[in-house]
CSV table of C-alpha atoms and ligand atoms in Angstrom, one decimal:
chain,number,residue,atom,x,y,z
S,3,UNK,CA,108.3,121.7,130.3
S,4,UNK,CA,106.2,118.8,129.2
S,5,UNK,CA,106.7,116.9,132.5
S,6,UNK,CA,104.7,119.6,134.3
S,7,UNK,CA,102.1,119.8,131.6
S,8,UNK,CA,100.0,116.9,132.9
S,9,UNK,CA,99.4,118.6,136.2
S,10,UNK,CA,98.4,121.8,134.5
S,11,UNK,CA,96.0,120.0,132.2
S,12,UNK,CA,94.5,118.0,135.1
S,13,UNK,CA,93.4,121.3,136.8
S,14,UNK,CA,92.6,123.0,133.6
S,15,UNK,CA,90.2,120.3,132.5
S,16,UNK,CA,87.5,121.5,134.8
S,17,UNK,CA,87.8,125.2,134.4
S,18,UNK,CA,88.6,126.3,130.8
S,19,UNK,CA,87.6,125.3,127.3
S,20,UNK,CA,89.6,122.3,126.0
S,21,UNK,CA,91.2,124.3,123.3
S,22,UNK,CA,92.7,126.7,125.8
S,23,UNK,CA,94.3,124.0,128.0
S,24,UNK,CA,97.8,124.5,126.8
S,25,UNK,CA,99.2,128.0,126.9
S,26,UNK,CA,102.6,126.4,126.6
S,27,UNK,CA,102.4,126.4,122.8
S,28,UNK,CA,104.4,123.7,121.2
S,29,UNK,CA,104.3,120.8,123.6
S,30,UNK,CA,106.2,118.3,121.4
S,31,UNK,CA,109.9,118.1,121.9
S,32,UNK,CA,112.0,118.5,118.7
S,33,UNK,CA,115.1,116.8,120.1
S,34,UNK,CA,113.1,113.8,121.1
S,35,UNK,CA,111.5,113.6,117.7
S,36,UNK,CA,114.9,113.8,116.1
S,37,UNK,CA,116.2,111.0,118.4
S,38,UNK,CA,113.3,108.8,117.4
S,39,UNK,CA,113.8,109.4,113.6
S,40,UNK,CA,117.5,108.7,114.1
S,41,UNK,CA,116.5,105.4,115.7
S,42,UNK,CA,114.1,104.5,112.9
S,43,UNK,CA,116.8,105.3,110.3
S,44,UNK,CA,119.3,103.1,112.2
S,45,UNK,CA,117.4,100.0,111.2
S,46,UNK,CA,118.8,100.4,107.7
S,47,UNK,CA,115.7,99.6,105.8
S,48,UNK,CA,112.1,99.3,107.0
S,49,UNK,CA,110.8,97.8,103.8
S,50,UNK,CA,107.8,95.6,104.4
S,51,UNK,CA,109.6,92.6,102.8
S,52,UNK,CA,112.8,93.2,104.8
S,53,UNK,CA,113.6,90.8,107.7
S,54,UNK,CA,110.9,90.5,110.4
S,55,UNK,CA,113.4,88.7,112.7
S,56,UNK,CA,116.8,90.3,112.4
S,57,UNK,CA,117.5,92.0,115.8
S,58,UNK,CA,119.2,95.0,114.2
S,59,UNK,CA,118.2,95.5,110.6
S,60,UNK,CA,114.8,95.6,108.9
S,61,UNK,CA,111.1,96.3,109.7
S,62,UNK,CA,110.9,93.7,112.4
S,63,UNK,CA,113.5,95.4,114.5
S,64,UNK,CA,111.8,98.7,113.9
S,65,UNK,CA,108.4,97.4,114.9
S,66,UNK,CA,109.8,95.8,118.1
S,67,UNK,CA,111.5,99.0,119.0
S,68,UNK,CA,108.2,101.0,118.5
S,69,UNK,CA,106.3,98.4,120.5
S,70,UNK,CA,108.8,98.7,123.4
S,71,UNK,CA,108.5,102.5,123.2
S,72,UNK,CA,104.7,102.4,123.5
S,73,UNK,CA,105.2,100.0,126.5
S,74,UNK,CA,107.7,102.3,128.1
S,75,UNK,CA,105.3,105.3,127.7
S,76,UNK,CA,102.5,103.1,129.2
S,77,UNK,CA,104.7,102.4,132.2
S,78,UNK,CA,105.0,106.1,132.9
S,79,UNK,CA,101.2,106.5,133.1
S,80,UNK,CA,100.4,103.5,135.3
S,81,UNK,CA,99.7,101.2,132.3
S,82,UNK,CA,97.4,103.6,130.5
S,83,UNK,CA,98.8,102.5,127.2
S,84,UNK,CA,98.8,98.8,126.2
S,85,UNK,CA,100.5,97.4,123.2
S,86,UNK,CA,98.8,95.3,120.5
S,87,UNK,CA,99.8,94.1,117.1
S,88,UNK,CA,97.5,93.4,114.2
S,89,UNK,CA,98.8,91.1,111.5
S,90,UNK,CA,97.5,89.6,108.2
S,91,UNK,CA,99.2,88.1,105.2
S,92,UNK,CA,98.8,90.2,102.0
S,93,UNK,CA,99.7,89.4,98.5
S,94,UNK,CA,99.8,91.7,95.5
S,95,UNK,CA,101.8,93.0,92.6
S,96,UNK,CA,104.3,94.6,95.0
S,97,UNK,CA,104.7,91.4,97.1
S,98,UNK,CA,104.1,88.5,94.7
S,99,UNK,CA,104.8,85.8,97.3
S,100,UNK,CA,102.9,87.5,100.0
S,101,UNK,CA,104.1,89.1,103.2
S,102,UNK,CA,103.0,89.2,106.8
S,103,UNK,CA,101.9,92.8,107.4
S,104,UNK,CA,102.1,93.8,111.1
S,105,UNK,CA,100.7,97.0,112.6
S,106,UNK,CA,101.9,98.1,116.0
S,107,UNK,CA,99.3,99.8,118.2
S,108,UNK,CA,99.6,101.7,121.4
S,109,UNK,CA,96.1,101.7,122.9
S,110,UNK,CA,95.1,104.3,125.5
S,111,UNK,CA,91.7,102.8,126.6
S,112,UNK,CA,89.0,105.4,127.2
S,113,UNK,CA,87.6,105.7,130.7
S,114,UNK,CA,84.0,106.5,129.6
S,115,UNK,CA,83.1,105.3,126.2
S,116,UNK,CA,86.0,103.0,125.1
S,117,UNK,CA,84.3,101.9,121.9
S,118,UNK,CA,84.6,105.5,120.7
S,119,UNK,CA,88.0,105.6,119.0
S,120,UNK,CA,90.3,108.2,117.7
S,121,UNK,CA,93.2,106.9,115.7
S,122,UNK,CA,96.4,108.8,115.1
S,123,UNK,CA,98.6,107.0,112.6
S,124,UNK,CA,101.7,106.9,110.4
S,125,UNK,CA,103.4,104.2,108.4
S,126,UNK,CA,106.6,102.7,109.7
S,127,UNK,CA,107.7,101.0,106.4
S,128,UNK,CA,110.1,102.6,104.0
S,129,UNK,CA,111.3,102.2,100.4
S,130,UNK,CA,113.8,103.3,97.8
S,131,UNK,CA,113.5,103.9,94.0
S,132,UNK,CA,112.6,100.3,93.2
S,133,UNK,CA,109.6,99.4,95.4
S,134,UNK,CA,110.6,95.7,95.2
S,135,UNK,CA,114.1,96.4,96.6
S,136,UNK,CA,114.0,95.3,100.3
S,137,UNK,CA,117.8,95.1,100.9
S,138,UNK,CA,119.2,98.6,100.0
S,139,UNK,CA,119.3,101.2,102.7
S,140,UNK,CA,115.9,102.9,102.8
S,141,UNK,CA,116.3,105.5,105.6
S,142,UNK,CA,112.7,106.7,105.3
S,143,UNK,CA,113.5,109.6,107.6
S,144,UNK,CA,110.6,111.8,106.4
S,145,UNK,CA,108.5,109.2,104.7
S,146,UNK,CA,107.4,108.2,107.1
S,147,UNK,CA,109.9,108.3,110.0
S,148,UNK,CA,108.5,111.8,110.6
S,149,UNK,CA,104.9,110.6,111.1
S,150,UNK,CA,106.0,107.6,113.1
S,151,UNK,CA,108.0,109.8,115.5
S,152,UNK,CA,105.0,112.1,115.7
S,153,UNK,CA,102.7,109.3,116.7
S,154,UNK,CA,105.0,108.1,119.5
S,155,UNK,CA,105.5,111.7,120.7
S,156,UNK,CA,101.7,112.2,120.7
S,157,UNK,CA,101.4,109.2,122.9
S,158,UNK,CA,104.0,110.7,125.3
S,159,UNK,CA,102.0,114.0,125.4
S,160,UNK,CA,98.4,112.6,125.6
S,161,UNK,CA,99.2,109.8,128.0
S,162,UNK,CA,99.5,112.4,130.7
S,163,UNK,CA,95.8,113.0,130.4
S,164,UNK,CA,92.6,111.0,130.7
S,165,UNK,CA,89.9,110.8,128.1
S,166,UNK,CA,86.5,109.2,127.8
S,167,UNK,CA,87.1,107.7,124.3
S,168,UNK,CA,90.0,105.4,123.4
S,169,UNK,CA,93.0,106.8,121.6
S,170,UNK,CA,94.9,104.4,119.3
S,171,UNK,CA,98.5,105.3,118.3
S,172,UNK,CA,99.0,103.3,115.2
S,173,UNK,CA,102.2,102.5,113.3
S,174,UNK,CA,101.2,100.8,110.1
S,175,UNK,CA,103.2,98.5,107.7
S,176,UNK,CA,102.8,97.7,104.0
S,177,UNK,CA,101.9,101.3,103.0
S,178,UNK,CA,104.3,101.3,100.1
S,179,UNK,CA,103.2,97.9,98.9
S,180,UNK,CA,99.5,98.9,98.7
S,181,UNK,CA,98.1,100.7,101.8
S,182,UNK,CA,97.8,97.2,103.4
S,183,UNK,CA,98.3,98.4,107.0
S,184,UNK,CA,95.7,101.1,106.4
S,185,UNK,CA,93.3,98.5,105.2
S,186,UNK,CA,94.1,96.2,108.1
S,187,UNK,CA,93.3,98.8,110.7
S,188,UNK,CA,90.2,100.0,109.0
S,189,UNK,CA,88.8,96.5,108.7
S,190,UNK,CA,89.7,95.8,112.3
S,191,UNK,CA,87.7,98.9,113.3
S,192,UNK,CA,84.8,97.6,111.4
S,193,UNK,CA,85.0,94.0,112.7
S,194,UNK,CA,85.3,95.2,116.3
S,195,UNK,CA,82.5,97.8,116.0
S,196,UNK,CA,84.6,100.8,116.9
S,197,UNK,CA,82.9,104.1,116.6
S,198,UNK,CA,85.7,105.9,114.8
S,199,UNK,CA,85.5,109.6,115.5
S,200,UNK,CA,88.6,110.4,113.5
S,201,UNK,CA,91.6,108.8,111.8
S,202,UNK,CA,94.5,111.3,111.5
S,203,UNK,CA,97.1,110.0,109.0
S,204,UNK,CA,100.5,111.7,109.2
S,205,UNK,CA,102.6,110.9,106.2
S,206,UNK,CA,105.6,113.1,105.3
S,207,UNK,CA,105.4,115.7,108.0
S,208,UNK,CA,109.0,116.8,108.6
S,209,UNK,CA,110.5,119.0,105.9
S,210,UNK,CA,110.1,122.6,105.0
S,211,UNK,CA,112.2,123.0,101.9
S,212,UNK,CA,110.5,122.2,98.5
S,213,UNK,CA,111.8,120.7,95.3
S,214,UNK,CA,112.3,124.2,93.8
S,215,UNK,CA,113.9,125.6,96.9
S,216,UNK,CA,110.8,127.4,98.3
S,217,UNK,CA,110.4,127.2,102.0
S,218,UNK,CA,107.1,126.6,103.8
S,219,UNK,CA,107.5,126.4,107.5
S,220,UNK,CA,104.3,128.0,108.8
S,221,UNK,CA,101.7,125.8,107.0
S,222,UNK,CA,100.6,122.1,107.1
S,223,UNK,CA,98.3,120.6,104.4
S,224,UNK,CA,95.3,118.6,105.4
S,225,UNK,CA,93.7,116.5,102.7
S,226,UNK,CA,90.1,115.5,103.0
S,227,UNK,CA,87.4,113.7,101.1
S,228,UNK,CA,84.2,115.7,100.2
S,229,UNK,CA,81.6,113.3,99.0
S,230,UNK,CA,82.0,110.1,100.9
S,231,UNK,CA,83.4,107.1,99.1
S,232,UNK,CA,81.2,104.9,101.2
S,233,UNK,CA,78.0,106.8,100.4
S,234,UNK,CA,75.0,104.6,99.6
S,235,UNK,CA,72.7,105.3,96.7
S,236,UNK,CA,70.0,106.3,99.1
S,237,UNK,CA,72.4,108.7,100.9
S,238,UNK,CA,73.6,110.1,97.5
S,239,UNK,CA,70.0,110.8,96.5
S,240,UNK,CA,69.4,112.7,99.8
S,241,UNK,CA,72.6,114.7,99.3
S,242,UNK,CA,71.7,115.6,95.8
S,243,UNK,CA,68.6,117.2,97.2
S,244,UNK,CA,70.3,119.0,100.1
S,245,UNK,CA,73.7,119.8,98.8
S,246,UNK,CA,76.6,118.9,101.1
S,247,UNK,CA,79.3,117.9,98.6
S,248,UNK,CA,81.7,120.0,100.7
S,249,UNK,CA,80.4,118.7,104.0
S,250,UNK,CA,81.2,115.0,104.4
S,251,UNK,CA,82.5,113.8,107.7
S,252,UNK,CA,86.1,114.0,106.6
S,253,UNK,CA,85.6,117.5,105.4
S,254,UNK,CA,84.1,118.3,108.8
S,255,UNK,CA,87.2,116.8,110.4
S,256,UNK,CA,89.4,119.0,108.2
S,257,UNK,CA,87.4,122.0,109.4
S,258,UNK,CA,87.9,120.9,113.0
S,259,UNK,CA,91.7,120.8,112.3
S,260,UNK,CA,91.4,124.4,111.0
S,261,UNK,CA,89.4,125.5,114.0
S,262,UNK,CA,91.9,124.0,116.4
S,263,UNK,CA,94.8,125.5,114.4
S,264,UNK,CA,93.2,128.9,114.7
S,265,UNK,CA,92.5,128.6,118.4
S,266,UNK,CA,96.0,127.4,118.9
S,267,UNK,CA,97.8,130.1,117.1
S,268,UNK,CA,100.6,129.7,119.6
S,269,UNK,CA,101.5,126.5,117.6
S,270,UNK,CA,102.2,128.7,114.6
S,271,UNK,CA,100.7,126.6,111.8
S,272,UNK,CA,98.1,127.5,109.2
S,273,UNK,CA,96.0,124.5,108.3
S,274,UNK,CA,95.7,124.5,104.5
S,275,UNK,CA,92.6,122.5,103.9
S,276,UNK,CA,93.0,120.9,100.5
S,277,UNK,CA,89.6,119.7,99.2
S,278,UNK,CA,90.8,116.4,97.9
S,279,UNK,CA,91.2,113.0,99.5
S,280,UNK,CA,95.0,113.0,99.0
S,281,UNK,CA,97.6,114.6,96.9
S,282,UNK,CA,96.8,114.6,93.2
S,283,UNK,CA,97.1,111.0,91.8
S,284,UNK,CA,98.7,109.7,95.0
S,285,UNK,CA,97.4,107.9,98.0
S,286,UNK,CA,97.9,107.2,101.7
S,287,UNK,CA,96.8,105.0,104.6
S,288,UNK,CA,93.6,107.0,105.3
S,289,UNK,CA,92.0,106.0,102.0
S,290,UNK,CA,90.9,102.4,103.1
S,291,UNK,CA,89.3,104.1,106.2
S,292,UNK,CA,87.4,106.4,103.9
S,293,UNK,CA,86.2,103.5,101.8
S,294,UNK,CA,84.7,101.9,105.0
S,295,UNK,CA,83.0,105.2,105.8
S,296,UNK,CA,85.2,106.5,108.6
S,297,UNK,CA,86.2,110.2,108.9
S,298,UNK,CA,89.8,110.4,107.9
S,299,UNK,CA,92.3,113.1,106.9
S,300,UNK,CA,95.9,113.2,105.8
S,301,UNK,CA,98.4,115.7,107.3
S,302,UNK,CA,101.4,116.4,105.1
S,303,UNK,CA,104.0,119.1,104.7
S,304,UNK,CA,103.3,122.4,103.1
S,305,UNK,CA,105.8,121.7,100.3
S,306,UNK,CA,107.4,118.5,99.2
S,307,UNK,CA,110.8,117.6,97.8
S,308,UNK,CA,110.6,114.7,95.5
S,309,UNK,CA,114.4,114.1,95.5
S,310,UNK,CA,114.0,113.0,99.1
S,311,UNK,CA,111.1,110.6,98.7
S,312,UNK,CA,111.2,107.0,97.4
S,313,UNK,CA,114.8,107.5,96.1
S,314,UNK,CA,118.0,105.5,96.3
S,315,UNK,CA,120.5,107.4,98.5
S,316,UNK,CA,123.0,108.7,96.0
S,317,UNK,CA,124.6,111.8,94.6
S,318,UNK,CA,124.4,112.8,90.9
S,319,UNK,CA,126.7,115.7,90.2
S,320,UNK,CA,125.6,118.4,92.6
S,321,UNK,CA,122.3,116.8,93.3
S,322,UNK,CA,121.7,114.7,96.4
S,323,UNK,CA,118.9,112.1,96.4
S,324,UNK,CA,117.4,110.0,99.3
S,325,UNK,CA,115.1,110.3,102.2
S,326,UNK,CA,117.8,111.3,104.7
S,327,UNK,CA,117.5,113.0,108.1
S,328,UNK,CA,119.6,116.0,107.2
S,329,UNK,CA,116.8,117.2,104.9
S,330,UNK,CA,114.3,117.4,107.8
S,331,UNK,CA,113.2,120.3,110.0
S,332,UNK,CA,112.5,119.1,113.5
S,333,UNK,CA,111.1,122.4,114.8
S,334,UNK,CA,108.5,122.1,112.1
S,335,UNK,CA,107.8,118.5,112.9
S,336,UNK,CA,107.3,119.5,116.6
S,337,UNK,CA,104.7,122.0,115.5
S,338,UNK,CA,102.8,119.5,113.4
S,339,UNK,CA,102.9,117.0,116.3
S,340,UNK,CA,101.6,119.6,118.7
S,341,UNK,CA,98.7,120.4,116.3
S,342,UNK,CA,97.8,116.7,116.1
S,343,UNK,CA,97.9,116.4,119.8
S,344,UNK,CA,95.7,119.5,120.2
S,345,UNK,CA,93.2,118.1,117.7
S,346,UNK,CA,93.1,114.7,119.3
S,347,UNK,CA,92.7,116.4,122.7
S,348,UNK,CA,89.8,118.5,121.5
S,349,UNK,CA,88.0,115.6,119.8
S,350,UNK,CA,88.6,113.2,122.8
S,351,UNK,CA,87.4,115.8,125.3
S,352,UNK,CA,84.2,116.4,123.2
S,353,UNK,CA,81.1,114.2,123.0
S,354,UNK,CA,80.5,112.3,119.7
S,355,UNK,CA,79.2,114.3,116.8
S,356,UNK,CA,75.4,114.0,116.3
S,357,UNK,CA,74.6,110.9,114.4
S,358,UNK,CA,72.3,112.8,112.1
S,359,UNK,CA,70.9,116.3,111.6
S,360,UNK,CA,67.9,117.4,109.6
S,361,UNK,CA,67.1,120.7,107.9
S,362,UNK,CA,63.7,122.2,107.6
S,363,UNK,CA,61.9,125.4,106.7
S,364,UNK,CA,61.0,125.0,103.0
S,365,UNK,CA,58.6,127.8,101.8
S,366,UNK,CA,59.0,129.8,105.1
S,367,UNK,CA,61.4,132.6,106.0
S,368,UNK,CA,63.0,130.6,108.8
S,369,UNK,CA,65.4,127.7,109.0
S,370,UNK,CA,64.8,124.8,111.4
S,371,UNK,CA,67.6,122.4,112.4
S,372,UNK,CA,66.9,119.2,114.4
S,373,UNK,CA,69.3,116.5,115.4
S,374,UNK,CA,69.8,113.3,117.2
S,375,UNK,CA,70.7,113.7,120.9
S,376,UNK,CA,74.3,112.8,121.9
S,377,UNK,CA,75.2,111.1,125.2
S,378,UNK,CA,77.4,113.3,127.3
S,379,UNK,CA,76.6,116.5,125.4
S,380,UNK,CA,76.2,119.5,127.7
S,381,UNK,CA,74.9,121.6,124.8
S,382,UNK,CA,75.0,121.9,121.1
S,383,UNK,CA,76.3,124.4,118.7
S,384,UNK,CA,74.4,125.1,115.5
S,385,UNK,CA,76.5,126.5,112.7
S,386,UNK,CA,75.3,128.1,109.4
S,387,UNK,CA,76.7,129.8,106.4
S,388,UNK,CA,75.5,131.3,103.1
S,389,UNK,CA,75.1,128.6,100.5
S,390,UNK,CA,77.9,130.2,98.4
S,391,UNK,CA,80.4,130.4,101.3
S,392,UNK,CA,83.1,127.9,101.9
S,393,UNK,CA,83.4,128.1,105.7
S,394,UNK,CA,80.9,128.3,108.6
S,395,UNK,CA,80.0,132.0,109.3
S,396,UNK,CA,77.6,132.1,112.3
S,397,UNK,CA,76.8,129.9,115.2
S,398,UNK,CA,74.4,129.7,118.1
S,399,UNK,CA,74.4,127.4,121.2
S,400,UNK,CA,71.4,125.6,122.7
S,401,UNK,CA,70.7,122.8,125.2
S,402,UNK,CA,67.7,121.7,123.1
S,403,UNK,CA,67.9,119.2,120.2
S,404,UNK,CA,66.3,121.7,117.7
S,405,UNK,CA,66.7,125.3,116.8
S,406,UNK,CA,64.9,127.7,114.6
S,407,UNK,CA,66.9,130.5,112.9
S,408,UNK,CA,64.4,133.3,112.3
S,409,UNK,CA,64.9,135.1,109.0
S,410,UNK,CA,67.5,132.6,107.8
S,411,UNK,CA,66.0,131.4,104.5
S,412,UNK,CA,66.8,127.7,104.2
S,413,UNK,CA,67.2,127.8,100.4
S,414,UNK,CA,70.1,130.2,100.7
S,415,UNK,CA,72.0,128.6,103.7
S,416,UNK,CA,73.7,125.4,104.8
S,417,UNK,CA,73.6,124.4,108.5
S,418,UNK,CA,75.2,121.8,110.8
S,419,UNK,CA,75.5,120.9,114.4
S,420,UNK,CA,78.3,120.1,116.8
S,421,UNK,CA,78.0,118.5,120.3
S,422,UNK,CA,79.7,120.4,123.0
S,423,UNK,CA,81.1,119.2,126.4
S,424,UNK,CA,80.8,121.0,129.7
S,425,UNK,CA,84.4,122.2,129.3
S,426,UNK,CA,83.6,123.6,125.8
S,427,UNK,CA,85.3,121.0,123.6
S,428,UNK,CA,83.4,120.6,120.4
S,429,UNK,CA,82.8,117.5,118.2
S,430,UNK,CA,83.0,117.8,114.4
S,431,UNK,CA,80.0,119.3,112.8
S,432,UNK,CA,77.3,117.1,111.4
S,433,UNK,CA,75.8,118.5,108.2
S,434,UNK,CA,72.0,119.0,108.2
S,435,UNK,CA,70.2,117.8,105.2
S,436,UNK,CA,67.2,115.8,104.0
S,437,UNK,CA,66.7,112.4,105.7
S,438,UNK,CA,67.8,109.5,103.5
S,439,UNK,CA,64.7,107.5,102.4
F,280,ZN,ZN1,104.5,107.7,103.0
């Protein structure tokens, strides 16, 4: 099925909206995802402090396999994906003598605006109960073999298509030691001046049975930041005047995931948008990106099972512990993978989001929205909602860079603007507020 998909998409690109390109539903292959997780588990442990050199066991072997896999996928698309590694030595409480953290990237360079970047990531490292134990078997099937397999499968799917921006498939190391791989890629983005449209972090995306036995197979959670960690004092003052605590760029990215999830009901996943940067009192590799001001969200399962995360593989009485492959649900992982691919496709087919949008209309009965023009935008879509509503309620398209909404009282409404491509693919929505000054 997926072999024919590229052809279908190539024709569809020019005729139908981006979100409708794939009537095939779940494009990801559950059997291939399982095979990749089996391979990742076969390295014994992928602890960041495990051997970087051993040909069979440890994180080095896993990273080399992943790099070879990206290279192999690149060969099938005429070299559209190149492999790059990022590495830096990190030292901290969880690696007292320091360790070389290596991220493996598959880079699908954009044909139009290659400095615009969409990153889809997971962490390849694993751990057991003792975070310092780098020798015991740490299968890390779900945490985060599931996300790693998803990233590789997304590369297989999306490499069949061409996009103006660059897509980076990123397998990060050092997550369990302190989100080091996440910091390395975020700082690399900053140093190289990438215009990051989105970072999608997939961490624990492959189980459907919870700790208490409940099953959640039709929902994926997406965690997002509301108020930006990177907000300056001047920006904070502007936001205090306009509102927008629920409308930061990462929250907008979460809403884009929800929109794509609804448009692609054939994938069969509800996007549960959790209005928090990550799970309560826990973190992930998207957090360093947020700190540098990039839109970033975390995908994770609808329900977690803590007996199968960060645990030594063992049996206590009737109770099994350990992050083993038999606890996973690959049909579910295939759906989460397909949703990620659909979201990347939408964002990569769209122009960039407007860099800024302004709201006007104080002491009148109308609302005015103006925004910065976007290169490559065929038109714009202005969204608005009542100021007590959670989600956008109404929208109107225009080819102009301003729009008046007659009879919409600005005090009582929020507004935002998306840039739209000729094919109908939409950027995330830029919240309209007071200009920072
Ligand atoms: Zn994890």
